[in-house]
Amino acid sequence: MTPKFRHSPPFLALLIFMFAMPSEAHAAKISELVEVDLGDQFVRFFSLQDAAIRHILLGCLFMGINFGLLGSFVVVRRMALVGDTLSHAVLPGVAVGFLFTMSKEPWAILLGATMAGLLGAATVSWIQRSTRLKQDAALGMVLASFFAVGICLIKMIERIPSVNRSGLDHFFYGQAAALGRADLWMMGGTAVLSTIIVVLLYRPLLATSFDQVFARSIGLPERMLFHLLMLLLALAIVVALQAVGALMVSAMLITPATTAFLLTKRMHVMLCLATGLAIAAGMLGAFLSFVGEGLVSHTLPTGPSMALCAGGFFLLAFLFSPHHGLVSRYRRHLSQTRQITVENTLKAIYRAMESDRFKEEGIAVRRLAGDARETFEETMKRLRLLVRDGLATFASARGEVIYLTPEGLQHASRVVRNHRLWELYLTNEADYDADHVHADAEKVEHILGEDQVMELERYLDYPEQDPHGKRIPSLRDTQRLPLRDLAVKEEEVEP
Amino acid sequence: MTDPTSSSQEIVLETHDLTVAYDKKPVLYGLDVSIAPGQLVGIMGPNGAGKSTLIKAIMGLLDPSGGWIKIFGESNTSQRKRVAYVPQRREVDWDFPVTVMDVVLMGRYGHLGLFRRPGKRDRDIAMEALEKVNMIPYASRQISNLSGGQQQRVFLARALAQESDLYLMDEPFVGVDAATESTIVDLLQDLRSQGKTILVVHHDLPTARQYFDSLILLNLRLIAYGPVEEVFKEELLQRAYGGRLTILSEVADATGEKSKVDLSAKR
Ligand SMILES: Nc1ncnc2c1ncn2[C@@H]1O[C@H](COP(=O)(O)OP(=O)(O)O)[C@@H](O)[C@H]1O
Ligand SMILES: [Mg+2]
């Protein structure tokens, strides 16, 4: 490895390690440079002076539009495997198109590959219709057998002498730099077509994707829209084949769309996000492969690095997406756990105050520790959470006595109220025994909402005592709270 | 909107010698029914009796292998705007990235055609439909957060938004909570009072008697069709459901069990 390697991010290191080694691609090189510097490469790539690089970026843009739009529909229709199969099934068509003209003629390859893709799709539905096999099995078979035919044909072509067969490997691994003018025209044309169709037919496409049977029942041409989508998909895959390679096309089709699916709940937002992500993954992948090419002696295919970038975006969304991300879920879990600790501690203080008939305002920490059968330090740790939330204060400098603040007392009343109402509900309505209800109420008290509690109370006809004869704090107690009032009410309950 | 030629004497739905087959294997044989407007009709029969098949054939989603279906005196596929379909709830992916409102608006797509966008009037109609099923607060929720009963209400609202004259519902009462069940019943009666005709695939014998005006009893063939009192006879039920039940005792048991309020189930 060259010393310059140290400048690159660890991600790039991994990328190069994984893909530079086995690559046998004899790509047309973007740069003829032998000695390159990462900074130079960066400038070279993004200054857009190089026509080849403009081609690459344009190709990524078109591909991103195609795969973002069509990939979103593929994902929500649960057709991800169909995309994968199509992208492998087109390979024999590439070879036939090549054999037909004996050169890498874009139009011939487009035609051959599209035909092969559609033939593959037809084979899948034929297998499904004429056997009891389910779609996944049919897809798997077609994918493997068509791809095998493709490999054999291409290996044959490589043995034909006197044919310029350079660049056939790109159809496996992808090389964005190999995109020619004609390729770009076809990619651009497909992107325009996809955009027009998705924008014009957005609603019918949405309805047929969500509920096919209903869509047909209102007279939408469900089959026609489905075939249109499949045709566009086949075209999008074929025109992207050189840039991404048959092996990685489905990653670029599916991954940006699934990432977008994690991030939004609306289809139109998903379409835009997926498109943006696919474009970004394509460009970043092309850039990394371009830079990597300078750093290692082999050429680096673009397909895997694009797929890795798309995968990287997915990982980020999976970890950090605001609602379902792993990180925010873990945070929520932590804060829930903390909330439960706080509420249980409040309840313990309330109980201690209650057994003093609310005559003492402060409760000794040692006593709480004794009640909870834990060490002084453990109790202090829990109490400090209350203090931090402004629910309680320590009395002495040594922190031996805890006082609830007005907010603390309100909150404590609320928890106790939930707990006791729920216990009463279980004993009265669900025929639980009085000594069985406590554990359940321990859980439920933290999750009952305001409305539910009021409903519960109405349902129980505004009860005053729980099954164990303790007073249930009323709604007013949980809203305002002079301690003296509580003490008075306590007197009323106990005869 | 409504065809001015439609009068109340008109037959809403008529099938003659209707036979439907999957892969040449018939699952419905020679069905003759003719349904007058303003009726609430239950379709009953054991699992696999062909109830869903019948509904799909009426909707024109399956081609009959014999006989014919007429809706308002015309071929069924030409009357799509006057027929609304509520499929079984579990047939769709409820994680789909759309909101409740998006789904209800789909009820308007049949009127909009391929390219037109829903306008203010369509939105108003969708909102009204949501109101009828008590789902306004959920209008902008994503559908994956809904309970079974709420999902069913969304489907009903979508059908209401179609503003049709004939409604076909496949098992709307399956797996819904008590509140939704009573909402649906109110809704059905409301539709009937507007002169609409509703066909409902139903499973529960005890409630069938309460809910419907007439019953279609099905088991691959038509066992009986007529007013509830006439069809709800032990021998007919026995013929539909086969030897495997003592229906009437089941009915007796089940009638006693109804009307229990369960607060905890509502969470
Ligand atoms: N798509 C299908 N292909 C083949 N057979 C089917 C299909 N759908 C239903 N059937 C068969 O047709 C019969 C009637 O089904 P269905 O109408 O769904 O019954 P029900 O709704 O009354 O339970 C069943 O025996 C079922 O197995
Ligand atoms: Mg059914």
mmCIF file with all atom_site columns, N, CA and C in Angstrom, chain B residues 71-128:
data_model
loop_
_atom_site.group_PDB
_atom_site.id
_atom_site.type_symbol
_atom_site.label_atom_id
_atom_site.label_alt_id
_atom_site.label_comp_id
_atom_site.label_asym_id
_atom_site.label_entity_id
_atom_site.label_seq_id
_atom_site.pdbx_PDB_ins_code
_atom_site.Cartn_x
_atom_site.Cartn_y
_atom_site.Cartn_z
_atom_site.occupancy
_atom_site.B_iso_or_equiv
_atom_site.pdbx_formal_charge
_atom_site.auth_seq_id
_atom_site.auth_comp_id
_atom_site.auth_asym_id
_atom_site.auth_atom_id
_atom_site.pdbx_PDB_model_num
ATOM 1   N N  . ILE B 1 71  ? -76.167 -5.588 -13.439 1.00 0.00 ? 71  ILE B N  1
ATOM 2   C CA . ILE B 1 71  ? -76.321 -4.605 -12.375 1.00 0.00 ? 71  ILE B CA 1
ATOM 3   C C  . ILE B 1 71  ? -77.100 -3.433 -12.950 1.00 0.00 ? 71  ILE B C  1
ATOM 4   N N  . PHE B 1 72  ? -78.209 -3.094 -12.330 1.00 0.00 ? 72  PHE B N  1
ATOM 5   C CA . PHE B 1 72  ? -79.106 -2.074 -12.851 1.00 0.00 ? 72  PHE B CA 1
ATOM 6   C C  . PHE B 1 72  ? -79.444 -2.359 -14.309 1.00 0.00 ? 72  PHE B C  1
ATOM 7   N N  . GLY B 1 73  ? -79.621 -3.613 -14.593 1.00 0.00 ? 73  GLY B N  1
ATOM 8   C CA . GLY B 1 73  ? -80.045 -4.006 -15.928 1.00 0.00 ? 73  GLY B CA 1
ATOM 9   C C  . GLY B 1 73  ? -78.970 -3.969 -17.003 1.00 0.00 ? 73  GLY B C  1
ATOM 10  N N  . GLU B 1 74  ? -77.728 -3.619 -16.585 1.00 0.00 ? 74  GLU B N  1
ATOM 11  C CA . GLU B 1 74  ? -76.655 -3.537 -17.581 1.00 0.00 ? 74  GLU B CA 1
ATOM 12  C C  . GLU B 1 74  ? -75.573 -4.548 -17.223 1.00 0.00 ? 74  GLU B C  1
ATOM 13  N N  . SER B 1 75  ? -74.602 -4.702 -18.101 1.00 0.00 ? 75  SER B N  1
ATOM 14  C CA . SER B 1 75  ? -73.515 -5.630 -17.780 1.00 0.00 ? 75  SER B CA 1
ATOM 15  C C  . SER B 1 75  ? -72.730 -5.077 -16.587 1.00 0.00 ? 75  SER B C  1
ATOM 16  N N  . ASN B 1 76  ? -72.230 -5.991 -15.757 1.00 0.00 ? 76  ASN B N  1
ATOM 17  C CA . ASN B 1 76  ? -71.650 -5.530 -14.488 1.00 0.00 ? 76  ASN B CA 1
ATOM 18  C C  . ASN B 1 76  ? -70.422 -4.644 -14.674 1.00 0.00 ? 76  ASN B C  1
ATOM 19  N N  . THR B 1 77  ? -69.620 -4.907 -15.716 1.00 0.00 ? 77  THR B N  1
ATOM 20  C CA . THR B 1 77  ? -68.392 -4.115 -15.862 1.00 0.00 ? 77  THR B CA 1
ATOM 21  C C  . THR B 1 77  ? -68.686 -2.693 -16.336 1.00 0.00 ? 77  THR B C  1
ATOM 22  N N  . SER B 1 78  ? -69.876 -2.447 -16.854 1.00 0.00 ? 78  SER B N  1
ATOM 23  C CA . SER B 1 78  ? -70.177 -1.088 -17.317 1.00 0.00 ? 78  SER B CA 1
ATOM 24  C C  . SER B 1 78  ? -70.722 -0.221 -16.182 1.00 0.00 ? 78  SER B C  1
ATOM 25  N N  . GLN B 1 79  ? -70.934 -0.819 -15.018 1.00 0.00 ? 79  GLN B N  1
ATOM 26  C CA . GLN B 1 79  ? -71.581 -0.092 -13.917 1.00 0.00 ? 79  GLN B CA 1
ATOM 27  C C  . GLN B 1 79  ? -70.621 0.185  -12.757 1.00 0.00 ? 79  GLN B C  1
ATOM 28  N N  . ARG B 1 80  ? -69.333 0.215  -13.052 1.00 0.00 ? 80  ARG B N  1
ATOM 29  C CA . ARG B 1 80  ? -68.352 0.281  -11.966 1.00 0.00 ? 80  ARG B CA 1
ATOM 30  C C  . ARG B 1 80  ? -68.543 1.475  -11.047 1.00 0.00 ? 80  ARG B C  1
ATOM 31  N N  . LYS B 1 81  ? -68.975 2.604  -11.620 1.00 0.00 ? 81  LYS B N  1
ATOM 32  C CA . LYS B 1 81  ? -69.102 3.797  -10.775 1.00 0.00 ? 81  LYS B CA 1
ATOM 33  C C  . LYS B 1 81  ? -70.275 3.698  -9.816  1.00 0.00 ? 81  LYS B C  1
ATOM 34  N N  . ARG B 1 82  ? -71.167 2.764  -10.068 1.00 0.00 ? 82  ARG B N  1
ATOM 35  C CA . ARG B 1 82  ? -72.322 2.649  -9.179  1.00 0.00 ? 82  ARG B CA 1
ATOM 36  C C  . ARG B 1 82  ? -72.163 1.517  -8.171  1.00 0.00 ? 82  ARG B C  1
ATOM 37  N N  . VAL B 1 83  ? -71.010 0.866  -8.177  1.00 0.00 ? 83  VAL B N  1
ATOM 38  C CA . VAL B 1 83  ? -70.788 -0.241 -7.259  1.00 0.00 ? 83  VAL B CA 1
ATOM 39  C C  . VAL B 1 83  ? -69.522 0.014  -6.447  1.00 0.00 ? 83  VAL B C  1
ATOM 40  N N  . ALA B 1 84  ? -69.623 -0.151 -5.135  1.00 0.00 ? 84  ALA B N  1
ATOM 41  C CA . ALA B 1 84  ? -68.439 0.014  -4.289  1.00 0.00 ? 84  ALA B CA 1
ATOM 42  C C  . ALA B 1 84  ? -68.103 -1.319 -3.624  1.00 0.00 ? 84  ALA B C  1
ATOM 43  N N  . TYR B 1 85  ? -66.822 -1.550 -3.474  1.00 0.00 ? 85  TYR B N  1
ATOM 44  C CA . TYR B 1 85  ? -66.370 -2.853 -2.989  1.00 0.00 ? 85  TYR B CA 1
ATOM 45  C C  . TYR B 1 85  ? -65.503 -2.647 -1.749  1.00 0.00 ? 85  TYR B C  1
ATOM 46  N N  . VAL B 1 86  ? -65.806 -3.382 -0.698  1.00 0.00 ? 86  VAL B N  1
ATOM 47  C CA . VAL B 1 86  ? -64.964 -3.362 0.504   1.00 0.00 ? 86  VAL B CA 1
ATOM 48  C C  . VAL B 1 86  ? -64.301 -4.724 0.621   1.00 0.00 ? 86  VAL B C  1
ATOM 49  N N  . PRO B 1 87  ? -63.029 -4.840 0.219   1.00 0.00 ? 87  PRO B N  1
ATOM 50  C CA . PRO B 1 87  ? -62.362 -6.151 0.248   1.00 0.00 ? 87  PRO B CA 1
ATOM 51  C C  . PRO B 1 87  ? -62.078 -6.580 1.677   1.00 0.00 ? 87  PRO B C  1
ATOM 52  N N  . GLN B 1 88  ? -61.632 -7.806 1.803   1.00 0.00 ? 88  GLN B N  1
ATOM 53  C CA . GLN B 1 88  ? -61.217 -8.264 3.123   1.00 0.00 ? 88  GLN B CA 1
ATOM 54  C C  . GLN B 1 88  ? -59.993 -7.465 3.548   1.00 0.00 ? 88  GLN B C  1
ATOM 55  N N  . ARG B 1 89  ? -60.002 -7.084 4.808   1.00 0.00 ? 89  ARG B N  1
ATOM 56  C CA . ARG B 1 89  ? -59.007 -6.172 5.354   1.00 0.00 ? 89  ARG B CA 1
ATOM 57  C C  . ARG B 1 89  ? -57.585 -6.719 5.244   1.00 0.00 ? 89  ARG B C  1
ATOM 58  N N  . ARG B 1 90  ? -57.419 -8.019 5.419   1.00 0.00 ? 90  ARG B N  1
ATOM 59  C CA . ARG B 1 90  ? -56.051 -8.550 5.473   1.00 0.00 ? 90  ARG B CA 1
ATOM 60  C C  . ARG B 1 90  ? -55.460 -8.738 4.087   1.00 0.00 ? 90  ARG B C  1
ATOM 61  N N  . GLU B 1 91  ? -56.168 -8.337 3.046   1.00 0.00 ? 91  GLU B N  1
ATOM 62  C CA . GLU B 1 91  ? -55.618 -8.540 1.704   1.00 0.00 ? 91  GLU B CA 1
ATOM 63  C C  . GLU B 1 91  ? -54.611 -7.464 1.301   1.00 0.00 ? 91  GLU B C  1
ATOM 64  N N  . VAL B 1 92  ? -54.450 -6.411 2.098   1.00 0.00 ? 92  VAL B N  1
ATOM 65  C CA . VAL B 1 92  ? -53.491 -5.376 1.699   1.00 0.00 ? 92  VAL B CA 1
ATOM 66  C C  . VAL B 1 92  ? -52.378 -5.246 2.742   1.00 0.00 ? 92  VAL B C  1
ATOM 67  N N  . ASP B 1 93  ? -51.316 -4.533 2.330   1.00 0.00 ? 93  ASP B N  1
ATOM 68  C CA . ASP B 1 93  ? -50.156 -4.314 3.192   1.00 0.00 ? 93  ASP B CA 1
ATOM 69  C C  . ASP B 1 93  ? -50.389 -3.034 3.999   1.00 0.00 ? 93  ASP B C  1
ATOM 70  N N  . TRP B 1 94  ? -50.613 -3.171 5.287   1.00 0.00 ? 94  TRP B N  1
ATOM 71  C CA . TRP B 1 94  ? -50.942 -1.994 6.094   1.00 0.00 ? 94  TRP B CA 1
ATOM 72  C C  . TRP B 1 94  ? -49.709 -1.193 6.489   1.00 0.00 ? 94  TRP B C  1
ATOM 73  N N  . ASP B 1 95  ? -48.530 -1.586 6.024   1.00 0.00 ? 95  ASP B N  1
ATOM 74  C CA . ASP B 1 95  ? -47.332 -0.758 6.228   1.00 0.00 ? 95  ASP B CA 1
ATOM 75  C C  . ASP B 1 95  ? -47.101 0.191  5.066   1.00 0.00 ? 95  ASP B C  1
ATOM 76  N N  . PHE B 1 96  ? -48.014 0.179  4.127   1.00 0.00 ? 96  PHE B N  1
ATOM 77  C CA . PHE B 1 96  ? -47.851 0.996  2.927   1.00 0.00 ? 96  PHE B CA 1
ATOM 78  C C  . PHE B 1 96  ? -47.751 2.481  3.307   1.00 0.00 ? 96  PHE B C  1
ATOM 79  N N  . PRO B 1 97  ? -46.822 3.220  2.682   1.00 0.00 ? 97  PRO B N  1
ATOM 80  C CA . PRO B 1 97  ? -46.624 4.619  3.106   1.00 0.00 ? 97  PRO B CA 1
ATOM 81  C C  . PRO B 1 97  ? -47.714 5.577  2.607   1.00 0.00 ? 97  PRO B C  1
ATOM 82  N N  . VAL B 1 98  ? -48.906 5.429  3.110   1.00 0.00 ? 98  VAL B N  1
ATOM 83  C CA . VAL B 1 98  ? -49.976 6.384  2.811   1.00 0.00 ? 98  VAL B CA 1
ATOM 84  C C  . VAL B 1 98  ? -50.721 6.708  4.102   1.00 0.00 ? 98  VAL B C  1
ATOM 85  N N  . THR B 1 99  ? -51.416 7.831  4.095   1.00 0.00 ? 99  THR B N  1
ATOM 86  C CA . THR B 1 99  ? -52.219 8.205  5.268   1.00 0.00 ? 99  THR B CA 1
ATOM 87  C C  . THR B 1 99  ? -53.647 7.707  5.079   1.00 0.00 ? 99  THR B C  1
ATOM 88  N N  . VAL B 1 100 ? -54.396 7.796  6.151   1.00 0.00 ? 100 VAL B N  1
ATOM 89  C CA . VAL B 1 100 ? -55.808 7.417  6.116   1.00 0.00 ? 100 VAL B CA 1
ATOM 90  C C  . VAL B 1 100 ? -56.524 8.208  5.016   1.00 0.00 ? 100 VAL B C  1
ATOM 91  N N  . MET B 1 101 ? -56.258 9.515  4.981   1.00 0.00 ? 101 MET B N  1
ATOM 92  C CA . MET B 1 101 ? -56.918 10.365 3.972   1.00 0.00 ? 101 MET B CA 1
ATOM 93  C C  . MET B 1 101 ? -56.561 9.917  2.557   1.00 0.00 ? 101 MET B C  1
ATOM 94  N N  . ASP B 1 102 ? -55.277 9.590  2.336   1.00 0.00 ? 102 ASP B N  1
ATOM 95  C CA . ASP B 1 102 ? -54.873 9.123  1.006   1.00 0.00 ? 102 ASP B CA 1
ATOM 96  C C  . ASP B 1 102 ? -55.722 7.934  0.576   1.00 0.00 ? 102 ASP B C  1
ATOM 97  N N  . VAL B 1 103 ? -55.913 6.990  1.511   1.00 0.00 ? 103 VAL B N  1
ATOM 98  C CA . VAL B 1 103 ? -56.660 5.776  1.165   1.00 0.00 ? 103 VAL B CA 1
ATOM 99  C C  . VAL B 1 103 ? -58.112 6.111  0.859   1.00 0.00 ? 103 VAL B C  1
ATOM 100 N N  . VAL B 1 104 ? -58.711 6.972  1.680   1.00 0.00 ? 104 VAL B N  1
ATOM 101 C CA . VAL B 1 104 ? -60.125 7.296  1.459   1.00 0.00 ? 104 VAL B CA 1
ATOM 102 C C  . VAL B 1 104 ? -60.299 8.017  0.118   1.00 0.00 ? 104 VAL B C  1
ATOM 103 N N  . LEU B 1 105 ? -59.329 8.871  -0.201  1.00 0.00 ? 105 LEU B N  1
ATOM 104 C CA . LEU B 1 105 ? -59.403 9.573  -1.491  1.00 0.00 ? 105 LEU B CA 1
ATOM 105 C C  . LEU B 1 105 ? -59.365 8.604  -2.668  1.00 0.00 ? 105 LEU B C  1
ATOM 106 N N  . MET B 1 106 ? -58.728 7.441  -2.470  1.00 0.00 ? 106 MET B N  1
ATOM 107 C CA . MET B 1 106 ? -58.695 6.459  -3.555  1.00 0.00 ? 106 MET B CA 1
ATOM 108 C C  . MET B 1 106 ? -60.105 6.057  -3.974  1.00 0.00 ? 106 MET B C  1
ATOM 109 N N  . GLY B 1 107 ? -61.054 6.201  -3.052  1.00 0.00 ? 107 GLY B N  1
ATOM 110 C CA . GLY B 1 107 ? -62.443 5.938  -3.409  1.00 0.00 ? 107 GLY B CA 1
ATOM 111 C C  . GLY B 1 107 ? -62.939 6.849  -4.524  1.00 0.00 ? 107 GLY B C  1
ATOM 112 N N  . ARG B 1 108 ? -62.272 7.982  -4.704  1.00 0.00 ? 108 ARG B N  1
ATOM 113 C CA . ARG B 1 108 ? -62.683 8.927  -5.741  1.00 0.00 ? 108 ARG B CA 1
ATOM 114 C C  . ARG B 1 108 ? -62.018 8.649  -7.082  1.00 0.00 ? 108 ARG B C  1
ATOM 115 N N  . TYR B 1 109 ? -60.976 7.833  -7.082  1.00 0.00 ? 109 TYR B N  1
ATOM 116 C CA . TYR B 1 109 ? -60.189 7.651  -8.313  1.00 0.00 ? 109 TYR B CA 1
ATOM 117 C C  . TYR B 1 109 ? -61.014 7.107  -9.466  1.00 0.00 ? 109 TYR B C  1
ATOM 118 N N  . GLY B 1 110 ? -62.012 6.267  -9.132  1.00 0.00 ? 110 GLY B N  1
ATOM 119 C CA . GLY B 1 110 ? -62.841 5.711  -10.190 1.00 0.00 ? 110 GLY B CA 1
ATOM 120 C C  . GLY B 1 110 ? -63.573 6.809  -10.955 1.00 0.00 ? 110 GLY B C  1
ATOM 121 N N  . HIS B 1 111 ? -63.947 7.881  -10.238 1.00 0.00 ? 111 HIS B N  1
ATOM 122 C CA . HIS B 1 111 ? -64.646 8.992  -10.885 1.00 0.00 ? 111 HIS B CA 1
ATOM 123 C C  . HIS B 1 111 ? -63.663 9.924  -11.595 1.00 0.00 ? 111 HIS B C  1
ATOM 124 N N  . LEU B 1 112 ? -62.400 9.920  -11.105 1.00 0.00 ? 112 LEU B N  1
ATOM 125 C CA . LEU B 1 112 ? -61.436 10.883 -11.637 1.00 0.00 ? 112 LEU B CA 1
ATOM 126 C C  . LEU B 1 112 ? -60.781 10.407 -12.925 1.00 0.00 ? 112 LEU B C  1
ATOM 127 N N  . GLY B 1 113 ? -60.766 9.099  -13.138 1.00 0.00 ? 113 GLY B N  1
ATOM 128 C CA . GLY B 1 113 ? -60.052 8.602  -14.299 1.00 0.00 ? 113 GLY B CA 1
ATOM 129 C C  . GLY B 1 113 ? -58.559 8.591  -14.034 1.00 0.00 ? 113 GLY B C  1
ATOM 130 N N  . LEU B 1 114 ? -57.779 8.394  -15.090 1.00 0.00 ? 114 LEU B N  1
ATOM 131 C CA . LEU B 1 114 ? -56.344 8.174  -14.899 1.00 0.00 ? 114 LEU B CA 1
ATOM 132 C C  . LEU B 1 114 ? -55.572 9.436  -14.542 1.00 0.00 ? 114 LEU B C  1
ATOM 133 N N  . PHE B 1 115 ? -55.946 10.562 -15.117 1.00 0.00 ? 115 PHE B N  1
ATOM 134 C CA . PHE B 1 115 ? -55.051 11.710 -15.019 1.00 0.00 ? 115 PHE B CA 1
ATOM 135 C C  . PHE B 1 115 ? -55.534 12.848 -14.129 1.00 0.00 ? 115 PHE B C  1
ATOM 136 N N  . ARG B 1 116 ? -56.845 12.919 -13.867 1.00 0.00 ? 116 ARG B N  1
ATOM 137 C CA . ARG B 1 116 ? -57.339 14.051 -13.108 1.00 0.00 ? 116 ARG B CA 1
ATOM 138 C C  . ARG B 1 116 ? -56.942 13.941 -11.634 1.00 0.00 ? 116 ARG B C  1
ATOM 139 N N  . ARG B 1 117 ? -56.668 15.095 -11.011 1.00 0.00 ? 117 ARG B N  1
ATOM 140 C CA . ARG B 1 117 ? -56.345 15.099 -9.586  1.00 0.00 ? 117 ARG B CA 1
ATOM 141 C C  . ARG B 1 117 ? -57.600 15.334 -8.770  1.00 0.00 ? 117 ARG B C  1
ATOM 142 N N  . PRO B 1 118 ? -57.624 14.809 -7.530  1.00 0.00 ? 118 PRO B N  1
ATOM 143 C CA . PRO B 1 118 ? -58.790 15.073 -6.698  1.00 0.00 ? 118 PRO B CA 1
ATOM 144 C C  . PRO B 1 118 ? -58.871 16.556 -6.363  1.00 0.00 ? 118 PRO B C  1
ATOM 145 N N  . GLY B 1 119 ? -60.062 17.128 -6.484  1.00 0.00 ? 119 GLY B N  1
ATOM 146 C CA . GLY B 1 119 ? -60.247 18.544 -6.183  1.00 0.00 ? 119 GLY B CA 1
ATOM 147 C C  . GLY B 1 119 ? -60.865 18.729 -4.811  1.00 0.00 ? 119 GLY B C  1
ATOM 148 N N  . LYS B 1 120 ? -61.310 19.933 -4.557  1.00 0.00 ? 120 LYS B N  1
ATOM 149 C CA . LYS B 1 120 ? -61.873 20.252 -3.251  1.00 0.00 ? 120 LYS B CA 1
ATOM 150 C C  . LYS B 1 120 ? -63.113 19.414 -2.961  1.00 0.00 ? 120 LYS B C  1
ATOM 151 N N  . ARG B 1 121 ? -63.950 19.243 -4.001  1.00 0.00 ? 121 ARG B N  1
ATOM 152 C CA . ARG B 1 121 ? -65.162 18.472 -3.810  1.00 0.00 ? 121 ARG B CA 1
ATOM 153 C C  . ARG B 1 121 ? -64.827 17.031 -3.396  1.00 0.00 ? 121 ARG B C  1
ATOM 154 N N  . ASP B 1 122 ? -63.808 16.466 -4.041  1.00 0.00 ? 122 ASP B N  1
ATOM 155 C CA . ASP B 1 122 ? -63.413 15.091 -3.690  1.00 0.00 ? 122 ASP B CA 1
ATOM 156 C C  . ASP B 1 122 ? -62.932 15.019 -2.248  1.00 0.00 ? 122 ASP B C  1
ATOM 157 N N  . ARG B 1 123 ? -62.169 16.044 -1.848  1.00 0.00 ? 123 ARG B N  1
ATOM 158 C CA . ARG B 1 123 ? -61.686 16.067 -0.466  1.00 0.00 ? 123 ARG B CA 1
ATOM 159 C C  . ARG B 1 123 ? -62.840 16.178 0.521   1.00 0.00 ? 123 ARG B C  1
ATOM 160 N N  . ASP B 1 124 ? -63.815 17.019 0.175   1.00 0.00 ? 124 ASP B N  1
ATOM 161 C CA . ASP B 1 124 ? -64.971 17.175 1.065   1.00 0.00 ? 124 ASP B CA 1
ATOM 162 C C  . ASP B 1 124 ? -65.707 15.851 1.213   1.00 0.00 ? 124 ASP B C  1
ATOM 163 N N  . ILE B 1 125 ? -65.882 15.174 0.081   1.00 0.00 ? 125 ILE B N  1
ATOM 164 C CA . ILE B 1 125 ? -66.582 13.888 0.122   1.00 0.00 ? 125 ILE B CA 1
ATOM 165 C C  . ILE B 1 125 ? -65.804 12.898 0.989   1.00 0.00 ? 125 ILE B C  1
ATOM 166 N N  . ALA B 1 126 ? -64.487 12.898 0.837   1.00 0.00 ? 126 ALA B N  1
ATOM 167 C CA . ALA B 1 126 ? -63.655 11.976 1.626   1.00 0.00 ? 126 ALA B CA 1
ATOM 168 C C  . ALA B 1 126 ? -63.765 12.307 3.118   1.00 0.00 ? 126 ALA B C  1
ATOM 169 N N  . MET B 1 127 ? -63.751 13.604 3.424   1.00 0.00 ? 127 MET B N  1
ATOM 170 C CA . MET B 1 127 ? -63.863 14.018 4.818   1.00 0.00 ? 127 MET B CA 1
ATOM 171 C C  . MET B 1 127 ? -65.198 13.589 5.412   1.00 0.00 ? 127 MET B C  1
ATOM 172 N N  . GLU B 1 128 ? -66.251 13.773 4.629   1.00 0.00 ? 128 GLU B N  1
ATOM 173 C CA . GLU B 1 128 ? -67.577 13.378 5.079   1.00 0.00 ? 128 GLU B CA 1
ATOM 174 C C  . GLU B 1 128 ? -67.614 11.877 5.368   1.00 0.00 ? 128 GLU B C  1
#
